[in-house]
mmCIF file of C-alpha atoms and ligand atoms in Angstrom:
data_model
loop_
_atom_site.group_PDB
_atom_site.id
_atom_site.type_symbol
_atom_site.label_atom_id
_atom_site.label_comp_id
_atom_site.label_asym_id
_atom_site.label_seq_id
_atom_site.Cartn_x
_atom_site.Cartn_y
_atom_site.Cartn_z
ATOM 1 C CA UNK A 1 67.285 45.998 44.260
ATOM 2 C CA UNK A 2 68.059 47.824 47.164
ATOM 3 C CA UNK A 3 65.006 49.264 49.263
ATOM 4 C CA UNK A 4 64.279 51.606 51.568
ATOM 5 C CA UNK A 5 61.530 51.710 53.869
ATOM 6 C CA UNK A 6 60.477 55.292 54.802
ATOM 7 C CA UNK A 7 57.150 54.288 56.721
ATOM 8 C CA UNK A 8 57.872 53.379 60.400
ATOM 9 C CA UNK A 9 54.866 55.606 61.613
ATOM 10 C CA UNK A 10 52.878 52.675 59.584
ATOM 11 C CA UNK A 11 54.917 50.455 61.532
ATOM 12 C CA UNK A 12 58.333 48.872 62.375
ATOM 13 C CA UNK A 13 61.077 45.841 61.804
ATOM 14 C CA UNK A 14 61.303 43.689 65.102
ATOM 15 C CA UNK A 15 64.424 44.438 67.079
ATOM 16 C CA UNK A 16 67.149 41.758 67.100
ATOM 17 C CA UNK A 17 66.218 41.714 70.617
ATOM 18 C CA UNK A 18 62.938 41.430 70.457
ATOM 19 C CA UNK A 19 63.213 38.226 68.419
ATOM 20 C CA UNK A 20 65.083 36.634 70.381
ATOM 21 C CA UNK A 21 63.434 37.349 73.460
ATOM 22 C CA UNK A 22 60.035 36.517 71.825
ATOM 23 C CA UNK A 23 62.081 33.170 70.608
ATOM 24 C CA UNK A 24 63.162 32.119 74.013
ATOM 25 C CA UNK A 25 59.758 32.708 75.175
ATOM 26 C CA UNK A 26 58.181 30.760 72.767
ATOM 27 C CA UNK A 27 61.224 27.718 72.691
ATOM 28 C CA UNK A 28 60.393 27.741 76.842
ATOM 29 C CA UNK A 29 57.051 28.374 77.742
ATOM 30 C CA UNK A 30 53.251 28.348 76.995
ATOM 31 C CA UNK A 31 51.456 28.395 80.251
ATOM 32 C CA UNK A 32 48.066 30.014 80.203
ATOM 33 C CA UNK A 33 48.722 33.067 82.536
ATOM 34 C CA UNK A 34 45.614 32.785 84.369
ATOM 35 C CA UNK A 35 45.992 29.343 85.923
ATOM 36 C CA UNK A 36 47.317 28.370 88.931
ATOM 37 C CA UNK A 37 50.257 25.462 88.754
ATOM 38 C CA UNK A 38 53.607 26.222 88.027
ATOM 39 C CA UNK A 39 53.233 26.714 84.177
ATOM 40 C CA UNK A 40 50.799 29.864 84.728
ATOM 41 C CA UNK A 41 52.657 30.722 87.453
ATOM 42 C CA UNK A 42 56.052 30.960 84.748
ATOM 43 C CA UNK A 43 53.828 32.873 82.555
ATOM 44 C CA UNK A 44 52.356 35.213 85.029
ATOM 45 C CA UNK A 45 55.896 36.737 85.643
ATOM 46 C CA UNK A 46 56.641 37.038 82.142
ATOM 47 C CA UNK A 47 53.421 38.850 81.766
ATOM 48 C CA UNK A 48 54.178 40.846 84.754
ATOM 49 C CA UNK A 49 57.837 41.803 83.968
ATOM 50 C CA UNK A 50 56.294 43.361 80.592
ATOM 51 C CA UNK A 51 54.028 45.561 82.671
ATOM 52 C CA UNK A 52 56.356 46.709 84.634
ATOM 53 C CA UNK A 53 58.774 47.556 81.745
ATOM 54 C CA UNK A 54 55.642 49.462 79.975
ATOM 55 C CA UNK A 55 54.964 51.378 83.073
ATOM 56 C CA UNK A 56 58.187 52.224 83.527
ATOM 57 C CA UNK A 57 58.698 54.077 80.265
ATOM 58 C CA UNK A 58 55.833 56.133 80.909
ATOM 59 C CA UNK A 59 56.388 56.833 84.843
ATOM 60 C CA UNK A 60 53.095 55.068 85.692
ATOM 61 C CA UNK A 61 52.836 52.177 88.289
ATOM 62 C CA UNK A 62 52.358 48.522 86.831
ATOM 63 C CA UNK A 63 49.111 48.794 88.428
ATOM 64 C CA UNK A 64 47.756 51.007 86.081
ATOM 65 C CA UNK A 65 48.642 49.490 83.329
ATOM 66 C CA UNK A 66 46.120 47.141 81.002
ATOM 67 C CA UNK A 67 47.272 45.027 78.605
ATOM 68 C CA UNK A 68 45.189 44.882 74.870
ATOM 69 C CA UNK A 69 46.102 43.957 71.374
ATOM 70 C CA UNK A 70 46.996 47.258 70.197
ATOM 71 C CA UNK A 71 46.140 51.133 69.815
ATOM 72 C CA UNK A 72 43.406 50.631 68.600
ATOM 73 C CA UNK A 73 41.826 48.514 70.782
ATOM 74 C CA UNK A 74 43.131 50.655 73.861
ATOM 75 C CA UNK A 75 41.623 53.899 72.094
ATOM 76 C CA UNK A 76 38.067 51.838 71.492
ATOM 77 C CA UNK A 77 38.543 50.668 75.418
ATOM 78 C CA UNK A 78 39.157 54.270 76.632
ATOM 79 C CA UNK A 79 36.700 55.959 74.290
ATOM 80 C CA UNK A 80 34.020 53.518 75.015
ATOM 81 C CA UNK A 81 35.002 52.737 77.875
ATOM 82 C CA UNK A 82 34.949 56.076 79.883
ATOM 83 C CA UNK A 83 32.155 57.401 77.726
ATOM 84 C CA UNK A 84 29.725 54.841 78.629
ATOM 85 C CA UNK A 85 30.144 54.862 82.203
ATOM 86 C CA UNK A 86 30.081 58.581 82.699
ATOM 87 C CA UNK A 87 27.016 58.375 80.021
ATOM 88 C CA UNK A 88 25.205 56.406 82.936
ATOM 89 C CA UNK A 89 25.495 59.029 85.408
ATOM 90 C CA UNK A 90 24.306 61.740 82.553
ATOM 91 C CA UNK A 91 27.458 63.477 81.371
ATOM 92 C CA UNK A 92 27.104 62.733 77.486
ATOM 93 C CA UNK A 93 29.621 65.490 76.329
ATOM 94 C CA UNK A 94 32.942 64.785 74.563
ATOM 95 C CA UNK A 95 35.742 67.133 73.087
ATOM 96 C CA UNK A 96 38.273 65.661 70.670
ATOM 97 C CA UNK A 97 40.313 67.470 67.460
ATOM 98 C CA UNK A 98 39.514 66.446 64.016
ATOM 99 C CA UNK A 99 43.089 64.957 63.196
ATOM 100 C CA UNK A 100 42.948 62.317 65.975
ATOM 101 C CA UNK A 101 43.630 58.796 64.439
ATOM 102 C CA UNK A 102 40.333 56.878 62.434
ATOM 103 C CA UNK A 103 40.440 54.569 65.747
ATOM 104 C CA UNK A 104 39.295 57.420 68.090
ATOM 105 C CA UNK A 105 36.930 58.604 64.802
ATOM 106 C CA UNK A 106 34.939 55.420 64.695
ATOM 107 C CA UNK A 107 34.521 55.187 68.716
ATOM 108 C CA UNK A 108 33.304 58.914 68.618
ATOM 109 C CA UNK A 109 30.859 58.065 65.908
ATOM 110 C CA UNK A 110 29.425 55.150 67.968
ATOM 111 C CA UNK A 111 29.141 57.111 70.823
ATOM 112 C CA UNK A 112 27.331 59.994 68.667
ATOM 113 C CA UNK A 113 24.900 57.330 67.903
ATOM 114 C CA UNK A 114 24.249 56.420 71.251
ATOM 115 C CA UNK A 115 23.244 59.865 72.717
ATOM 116 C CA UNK A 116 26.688 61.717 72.820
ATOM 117 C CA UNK A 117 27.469 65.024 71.929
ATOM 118 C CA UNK A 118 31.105 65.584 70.131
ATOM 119 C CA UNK A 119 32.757 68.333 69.362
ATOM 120 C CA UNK A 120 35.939 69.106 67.831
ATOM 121 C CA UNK A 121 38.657 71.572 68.954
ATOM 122 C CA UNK A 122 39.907 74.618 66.509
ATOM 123 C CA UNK A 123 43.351 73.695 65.058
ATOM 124 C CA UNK A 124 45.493 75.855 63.328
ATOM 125 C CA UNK A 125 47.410 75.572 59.961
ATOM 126 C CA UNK A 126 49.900 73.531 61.543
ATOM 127 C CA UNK A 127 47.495 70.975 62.995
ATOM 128 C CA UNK A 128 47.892 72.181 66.339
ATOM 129 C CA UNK A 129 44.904 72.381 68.497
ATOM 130 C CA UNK A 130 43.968 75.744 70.010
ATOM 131 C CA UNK A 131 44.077 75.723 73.675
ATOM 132 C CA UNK A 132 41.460 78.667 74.053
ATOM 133 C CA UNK A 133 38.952 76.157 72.173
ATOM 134 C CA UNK A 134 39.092 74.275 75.237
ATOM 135 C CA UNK A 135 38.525 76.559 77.457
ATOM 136 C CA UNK A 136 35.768 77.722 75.354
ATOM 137 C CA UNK A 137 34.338 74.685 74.790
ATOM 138 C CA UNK A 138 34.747 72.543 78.367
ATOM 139 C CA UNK A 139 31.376 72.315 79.872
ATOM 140 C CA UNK A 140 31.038 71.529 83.376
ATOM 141 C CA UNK A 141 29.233 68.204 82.065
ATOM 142 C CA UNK A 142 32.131 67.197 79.789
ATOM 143 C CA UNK A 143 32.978 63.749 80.476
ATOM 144 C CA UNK A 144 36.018 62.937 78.176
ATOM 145 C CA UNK A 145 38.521 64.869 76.194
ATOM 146 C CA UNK A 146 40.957 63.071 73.952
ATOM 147 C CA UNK A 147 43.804 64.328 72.036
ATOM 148 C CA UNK A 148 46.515 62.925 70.773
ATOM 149 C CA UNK A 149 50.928 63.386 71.516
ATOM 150 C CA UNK A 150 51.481 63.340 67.725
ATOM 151 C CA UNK A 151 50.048 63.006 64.420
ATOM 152 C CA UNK A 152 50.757 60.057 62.672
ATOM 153 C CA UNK A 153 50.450 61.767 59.477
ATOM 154 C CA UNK A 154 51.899 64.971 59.684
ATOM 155 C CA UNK A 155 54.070 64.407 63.091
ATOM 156 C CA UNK A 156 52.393 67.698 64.571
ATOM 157 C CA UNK A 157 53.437 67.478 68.401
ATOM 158 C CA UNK A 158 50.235 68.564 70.585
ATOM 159 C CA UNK A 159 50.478 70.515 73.982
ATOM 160 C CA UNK A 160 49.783 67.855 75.999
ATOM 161 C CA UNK A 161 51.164 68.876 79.212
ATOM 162 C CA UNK A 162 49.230 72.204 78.785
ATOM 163 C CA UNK A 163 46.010 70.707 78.093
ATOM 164 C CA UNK A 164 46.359 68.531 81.067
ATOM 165 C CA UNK A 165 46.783 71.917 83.196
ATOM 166 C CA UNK A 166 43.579 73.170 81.772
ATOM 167 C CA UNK A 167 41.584 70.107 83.058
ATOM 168 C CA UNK A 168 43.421 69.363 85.993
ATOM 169 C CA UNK A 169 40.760 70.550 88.395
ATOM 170 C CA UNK A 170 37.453 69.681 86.059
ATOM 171 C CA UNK A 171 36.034 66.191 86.595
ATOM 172 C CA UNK A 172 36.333 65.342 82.940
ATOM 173 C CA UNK A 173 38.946 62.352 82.069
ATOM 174 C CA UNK A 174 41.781 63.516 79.707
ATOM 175 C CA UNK A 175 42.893 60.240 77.166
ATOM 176 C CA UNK A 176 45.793 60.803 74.865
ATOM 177 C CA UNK A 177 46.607 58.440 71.988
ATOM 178 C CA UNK A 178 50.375 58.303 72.606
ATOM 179 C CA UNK A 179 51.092 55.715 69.412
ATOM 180 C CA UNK A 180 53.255 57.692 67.951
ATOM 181 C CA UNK A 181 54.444 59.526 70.765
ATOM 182 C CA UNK A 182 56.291 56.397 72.076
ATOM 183 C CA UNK A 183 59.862 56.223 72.438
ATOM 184 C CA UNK A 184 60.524 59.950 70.484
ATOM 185 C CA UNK A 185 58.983 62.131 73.165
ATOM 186 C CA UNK A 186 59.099 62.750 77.045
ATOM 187 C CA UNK A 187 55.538 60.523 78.056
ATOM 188 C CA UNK A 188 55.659 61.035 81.582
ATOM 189 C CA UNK A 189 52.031 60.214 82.631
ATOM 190 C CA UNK A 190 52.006 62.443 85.818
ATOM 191 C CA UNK A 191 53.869 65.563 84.331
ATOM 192 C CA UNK A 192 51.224 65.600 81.320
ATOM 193 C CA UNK A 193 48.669 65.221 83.693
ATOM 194 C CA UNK A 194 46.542 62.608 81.472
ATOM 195 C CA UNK A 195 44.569 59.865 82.818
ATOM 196 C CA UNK A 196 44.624 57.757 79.973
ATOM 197 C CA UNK A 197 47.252 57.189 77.304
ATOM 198 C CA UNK A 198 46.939 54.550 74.606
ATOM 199 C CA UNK A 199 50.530 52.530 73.490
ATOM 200 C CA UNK A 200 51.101 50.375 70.556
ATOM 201 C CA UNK A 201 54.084 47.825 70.680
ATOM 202 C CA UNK A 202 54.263 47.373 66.760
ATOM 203 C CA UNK A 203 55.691 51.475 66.403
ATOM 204 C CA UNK A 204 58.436 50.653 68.783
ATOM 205 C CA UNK A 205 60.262 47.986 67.052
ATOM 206 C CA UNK A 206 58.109 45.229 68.768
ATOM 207 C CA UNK A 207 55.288 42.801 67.764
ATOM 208 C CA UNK A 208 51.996 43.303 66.357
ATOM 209 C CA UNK A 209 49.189 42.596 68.424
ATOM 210 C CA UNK A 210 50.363 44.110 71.659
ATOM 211 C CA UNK A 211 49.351 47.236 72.933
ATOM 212 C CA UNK A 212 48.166 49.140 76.646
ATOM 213 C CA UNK A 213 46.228 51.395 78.335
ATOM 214 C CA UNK A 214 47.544 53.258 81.155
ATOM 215 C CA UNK A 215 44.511 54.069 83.270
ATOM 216 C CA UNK A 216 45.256 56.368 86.652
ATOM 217 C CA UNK A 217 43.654 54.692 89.295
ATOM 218 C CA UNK A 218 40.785 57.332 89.582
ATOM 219 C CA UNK A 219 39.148 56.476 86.492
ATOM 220 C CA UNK A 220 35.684 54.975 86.429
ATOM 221 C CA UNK A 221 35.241 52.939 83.159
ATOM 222 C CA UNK A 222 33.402 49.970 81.662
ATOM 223 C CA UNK A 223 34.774 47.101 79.669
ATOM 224 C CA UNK A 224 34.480 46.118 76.025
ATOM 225 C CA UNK A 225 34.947 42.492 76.658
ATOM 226 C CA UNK A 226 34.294 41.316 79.930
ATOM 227 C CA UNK A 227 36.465 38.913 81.470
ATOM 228 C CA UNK A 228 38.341 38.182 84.509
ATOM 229 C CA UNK A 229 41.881 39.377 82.703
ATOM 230 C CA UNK A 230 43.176 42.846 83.300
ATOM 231 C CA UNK A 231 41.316 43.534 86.194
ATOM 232 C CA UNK A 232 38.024 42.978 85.023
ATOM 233 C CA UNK A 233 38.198 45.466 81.852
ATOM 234 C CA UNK A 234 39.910 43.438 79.481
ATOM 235 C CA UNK A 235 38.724 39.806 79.386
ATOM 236 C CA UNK A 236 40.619 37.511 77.345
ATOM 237 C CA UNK A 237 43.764 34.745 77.300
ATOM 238 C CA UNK A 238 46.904 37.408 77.213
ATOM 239 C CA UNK A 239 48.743 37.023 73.717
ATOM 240 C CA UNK A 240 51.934 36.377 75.689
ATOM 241 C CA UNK A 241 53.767 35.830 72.662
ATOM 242 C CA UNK A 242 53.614 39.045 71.688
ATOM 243 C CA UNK A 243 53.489 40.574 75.218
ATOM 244 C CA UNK A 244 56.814 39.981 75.792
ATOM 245 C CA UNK A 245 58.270 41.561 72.859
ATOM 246 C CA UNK A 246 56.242 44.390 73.881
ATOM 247 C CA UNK A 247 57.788 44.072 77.438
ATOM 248 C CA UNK A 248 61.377 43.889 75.937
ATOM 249 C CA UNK A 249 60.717 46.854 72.821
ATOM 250 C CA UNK A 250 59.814 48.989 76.079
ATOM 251 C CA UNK A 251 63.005 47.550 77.964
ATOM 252 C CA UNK A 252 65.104 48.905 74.662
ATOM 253 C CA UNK A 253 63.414 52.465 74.784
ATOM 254 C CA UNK A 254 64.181 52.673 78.860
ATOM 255 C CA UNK A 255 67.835 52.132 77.524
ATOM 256 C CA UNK A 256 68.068 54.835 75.068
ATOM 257 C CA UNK A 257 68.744 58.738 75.426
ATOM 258 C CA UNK A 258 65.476 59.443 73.477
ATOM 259 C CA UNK A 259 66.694 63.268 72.712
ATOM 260 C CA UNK A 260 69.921 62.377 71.226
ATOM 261 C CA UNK A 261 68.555 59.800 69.088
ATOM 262 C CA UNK A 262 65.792 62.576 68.170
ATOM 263 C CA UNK A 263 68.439 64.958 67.166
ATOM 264 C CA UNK A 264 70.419 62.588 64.816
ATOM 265 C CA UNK A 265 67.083 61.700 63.007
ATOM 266 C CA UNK A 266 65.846 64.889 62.862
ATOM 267 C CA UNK A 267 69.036 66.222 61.542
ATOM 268 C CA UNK A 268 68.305 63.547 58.580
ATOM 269 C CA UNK A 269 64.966 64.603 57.821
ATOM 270 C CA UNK A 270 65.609 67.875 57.588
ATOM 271 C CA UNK A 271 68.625 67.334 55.512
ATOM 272 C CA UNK A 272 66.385 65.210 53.245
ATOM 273 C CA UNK A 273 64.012 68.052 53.029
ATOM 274 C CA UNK A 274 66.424 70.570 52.074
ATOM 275 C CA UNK A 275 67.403 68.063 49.052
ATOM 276 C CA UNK A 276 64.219 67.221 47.708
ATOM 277 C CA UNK A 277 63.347 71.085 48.154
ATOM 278 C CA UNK A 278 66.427 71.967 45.748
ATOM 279 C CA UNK A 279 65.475 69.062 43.359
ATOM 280 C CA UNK A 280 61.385 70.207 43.380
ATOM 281 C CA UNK A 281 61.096 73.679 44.542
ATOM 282 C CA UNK A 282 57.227 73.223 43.943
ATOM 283 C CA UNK A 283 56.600 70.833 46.866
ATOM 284 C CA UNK A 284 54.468 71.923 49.862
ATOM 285 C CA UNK A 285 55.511 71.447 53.278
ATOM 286 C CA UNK A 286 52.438 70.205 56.016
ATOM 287 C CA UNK A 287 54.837 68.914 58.565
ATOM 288 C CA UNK A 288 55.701 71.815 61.364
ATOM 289 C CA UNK A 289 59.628 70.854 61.294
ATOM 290 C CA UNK A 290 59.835 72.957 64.545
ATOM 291 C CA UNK A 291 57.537 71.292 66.599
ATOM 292 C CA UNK A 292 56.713 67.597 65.024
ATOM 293 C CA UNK A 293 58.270 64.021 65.892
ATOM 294 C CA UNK A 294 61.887 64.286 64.433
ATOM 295 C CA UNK A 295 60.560 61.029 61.965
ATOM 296 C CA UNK A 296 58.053 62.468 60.083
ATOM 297 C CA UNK A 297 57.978 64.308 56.967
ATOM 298 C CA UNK A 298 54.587 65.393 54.957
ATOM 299 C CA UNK A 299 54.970 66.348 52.012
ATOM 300 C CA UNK A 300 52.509 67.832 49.218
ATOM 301 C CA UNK A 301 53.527 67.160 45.056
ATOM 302 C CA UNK A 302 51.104 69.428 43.767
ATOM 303 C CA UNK A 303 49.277 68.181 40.593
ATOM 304 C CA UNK A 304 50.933 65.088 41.097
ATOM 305 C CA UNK A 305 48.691 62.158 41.756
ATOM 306 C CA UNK A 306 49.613 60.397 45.279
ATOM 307 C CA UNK A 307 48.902 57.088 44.339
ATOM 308 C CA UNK A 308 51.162 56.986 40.916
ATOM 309 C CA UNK A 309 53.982 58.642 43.004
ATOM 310 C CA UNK A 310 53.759 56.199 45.900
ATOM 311 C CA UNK A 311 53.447 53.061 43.160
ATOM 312 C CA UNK A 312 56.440 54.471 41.115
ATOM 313 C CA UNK A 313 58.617 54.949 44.335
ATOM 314 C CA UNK A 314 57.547 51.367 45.336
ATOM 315 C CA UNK A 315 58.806 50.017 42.130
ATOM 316 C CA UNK A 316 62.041 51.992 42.649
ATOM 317 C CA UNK A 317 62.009 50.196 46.136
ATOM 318 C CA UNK A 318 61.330 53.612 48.343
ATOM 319 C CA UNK A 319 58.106 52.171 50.968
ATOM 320 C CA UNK A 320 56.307 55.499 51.553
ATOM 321 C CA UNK A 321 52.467 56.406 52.693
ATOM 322 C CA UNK A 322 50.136 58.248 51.426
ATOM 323 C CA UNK A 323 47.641 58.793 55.069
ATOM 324 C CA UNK A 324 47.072 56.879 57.831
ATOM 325 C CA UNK A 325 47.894 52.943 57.420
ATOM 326 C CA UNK A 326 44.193 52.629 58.001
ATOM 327 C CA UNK A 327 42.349 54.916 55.407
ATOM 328 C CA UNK A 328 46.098 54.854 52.889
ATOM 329 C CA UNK A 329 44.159 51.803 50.977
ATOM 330 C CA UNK A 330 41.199 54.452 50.050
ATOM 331 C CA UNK A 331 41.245 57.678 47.583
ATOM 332 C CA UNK A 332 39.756 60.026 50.063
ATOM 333 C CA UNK A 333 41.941 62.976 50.949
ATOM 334 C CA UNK A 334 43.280 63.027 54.238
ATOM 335 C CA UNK A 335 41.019 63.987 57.154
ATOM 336 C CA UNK A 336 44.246 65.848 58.744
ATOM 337 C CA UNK A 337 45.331 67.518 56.026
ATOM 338 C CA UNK A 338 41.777 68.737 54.675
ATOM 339 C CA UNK A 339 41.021 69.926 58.469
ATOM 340 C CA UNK A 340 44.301 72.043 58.310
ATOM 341 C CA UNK A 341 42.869 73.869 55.477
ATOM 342 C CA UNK A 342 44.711 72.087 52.525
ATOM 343 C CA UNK A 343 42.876 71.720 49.438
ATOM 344 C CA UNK A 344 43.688 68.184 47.309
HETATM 345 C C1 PLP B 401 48.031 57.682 66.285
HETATM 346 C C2 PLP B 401 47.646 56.245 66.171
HETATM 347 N N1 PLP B 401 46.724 55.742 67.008
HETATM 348 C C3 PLP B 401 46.353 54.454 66.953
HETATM 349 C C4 PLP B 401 46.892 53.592 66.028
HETATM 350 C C5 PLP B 401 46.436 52.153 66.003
HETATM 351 O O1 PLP B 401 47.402 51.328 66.577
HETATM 352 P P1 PLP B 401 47.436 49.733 66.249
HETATM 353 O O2 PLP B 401 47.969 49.618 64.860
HETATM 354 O O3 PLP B 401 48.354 49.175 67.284
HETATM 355 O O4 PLP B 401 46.049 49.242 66.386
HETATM 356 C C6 PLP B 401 47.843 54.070 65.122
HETATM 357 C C7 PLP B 401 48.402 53.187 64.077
HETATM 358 O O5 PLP B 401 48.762 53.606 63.022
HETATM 359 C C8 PLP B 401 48.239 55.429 65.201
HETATM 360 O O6 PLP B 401 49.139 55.933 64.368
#
């Protein structure tokens, strides 16, 4: 049977040259990174070369970059991380929007639980948040806000660079989860004006387990597991293995014309749209075609059961996804949808 996988926000197929590089890697080295004769040595480049190839498709300096196992461990390190250090000096307030990914959720929680106050930003029906919620809602005691590029569910496209602009003078540290963002938008860490921007090597056609923090040099911030590694905030033997696939899925992105390969998908999607719309006039659109990642389409069957559809497509060899990877296994509605108003 032929099949079709239509869930690369979930995540994606290794690159040939990923593989290979991640091969060569693994038929030529092992050294531990951290020690000091010429195996480490070997493996300290090859750590280093991924950095730089990381930073580079995000305009930040290698220096700035931290190395983790993934998103969600560089949201938890950034969340955490920032909120408990500013919590020391008495600044206990967060802003976030309700559609940010369950990995920023479940830090926020925690956080509530140790003191903080949260709020949430106003979005609108297209899962957008509203910029004059900020401004309404920054205190001068606001230690973090975190938003993220895109949705992973509904590929909503957040104004980033805008909200950047509204905190550029205020002392509170602006985090974006940039997961899906990655290699189908401009992530230029200086012309967003963020300070911390989470990366995941698995939605780029690299390995699982790999993933980064970009942290601008200003930020004050504690670690999760302490450690020599990664400057002090990320202690821990590097996963090489998958570090360099991360290193070379970046060095693949740095080669592409991102907007041109944007165009050609999103001229797909929205062909596929049109097609299903003729077919089933009754379906509900929650994806903002206008201003969403080219990749993603959300679509509503109303009175049709999500989990029968997505078994029955599965069988017909069509991988879709019901929500987030995370919270897909469970038969709660979607925390993005239901905070843009839908109704199951
Ligand atoms: C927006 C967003 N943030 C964070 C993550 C978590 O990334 P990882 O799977 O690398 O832990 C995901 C994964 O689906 C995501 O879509």
């Amino acid at each position: 049977m032929r099949q079709v996988y239509l869930d690369y926000n979930s995540t994606t197929p290794l690159a040939p040259k990923v593989k290979k590089k991640i091969e060569e890697y693994m038929n030529g080295q092992f050294g531990n990174p951290s020690s000091l004769h010429s195996f480490g040595l070997r493996a300290r480049e090859e750590r280093e070369w991924a950095r730089e190839k990381v930073a580079q498709v995000i305009s930040a300096k290698d220096s700035e970059i931290l190395f983790t196992s993934g998103g969600t461990e560089a949201n938890a390190l950034a969340i955490l991380g920032v909120g408990r250090k500013a919590g020391k000096e008495g600044r206990k307030h967060i802003l976030s929007s309700p559609i940010e990914h369950p990995s920023i959720l479940k830090c926020l929680e925690v956080l509530q639980k140790e003191g903080f106050q949260v709020e949430f930003l106003r979005i609108n029906q297209d899962g957008v948040v509203q910029l004059e919620d900020l401004e309404k809602k920054l205190l001068p005691h606001t230690a973090l806000v975190t938003v993220m590029a895109a949705n992973n569910e509904t590929g909503a496209i957040q104004a980033i660079q805008e909200i950047g602009r509204i905190l550029k003078d205020h002392s509170a540290c602006f985090h974006c989860d940039a997961v899906q963002g990655l290699g189908k938008m401009d992530l230029d860490v200086n012309m967003l004006g963020v300070d911390l921007m989470s990366l995941s090597s698995h939605k780029i056609y690299g390995p699982m387990g790999a993933g980064a923090l970009y942290v601008r040099k200003s930020v004050k911030m504690d670690p999760l597991i302490p450690g020599h590694q990664e400057k002090g905030l990320r202690g821990g033997t590097e996963n090489m293995i998958s570090l360099v696939g991360f290193g070379e899925a970046c060095g693949l992105l740095l080669e592409k014309d991102i907007h041109k390969e944007q165009r050609r998908i999103r001229d797909l999607r929205d062909g596929f749209y049109q097609a299903l719309k003729e077919r089933f006039p009754f379906i509900r659109l929650n994806t903002p075609l206008d201003h969403s990642l080219a990749n993603t389409l959300n679509l509503e069957f109303p009175r049709w059961e999500g989990e029968r559809l997505l078994f029955a497509l599965d069988m017909a060899g069509i991988a879709v996804s019901l929500g987030s990877a995370c919270s897909s296994g469970s038969l709660s509605p979607s925390h993005v949808l239901t905070a843009m108003g839908r109704t199951p």
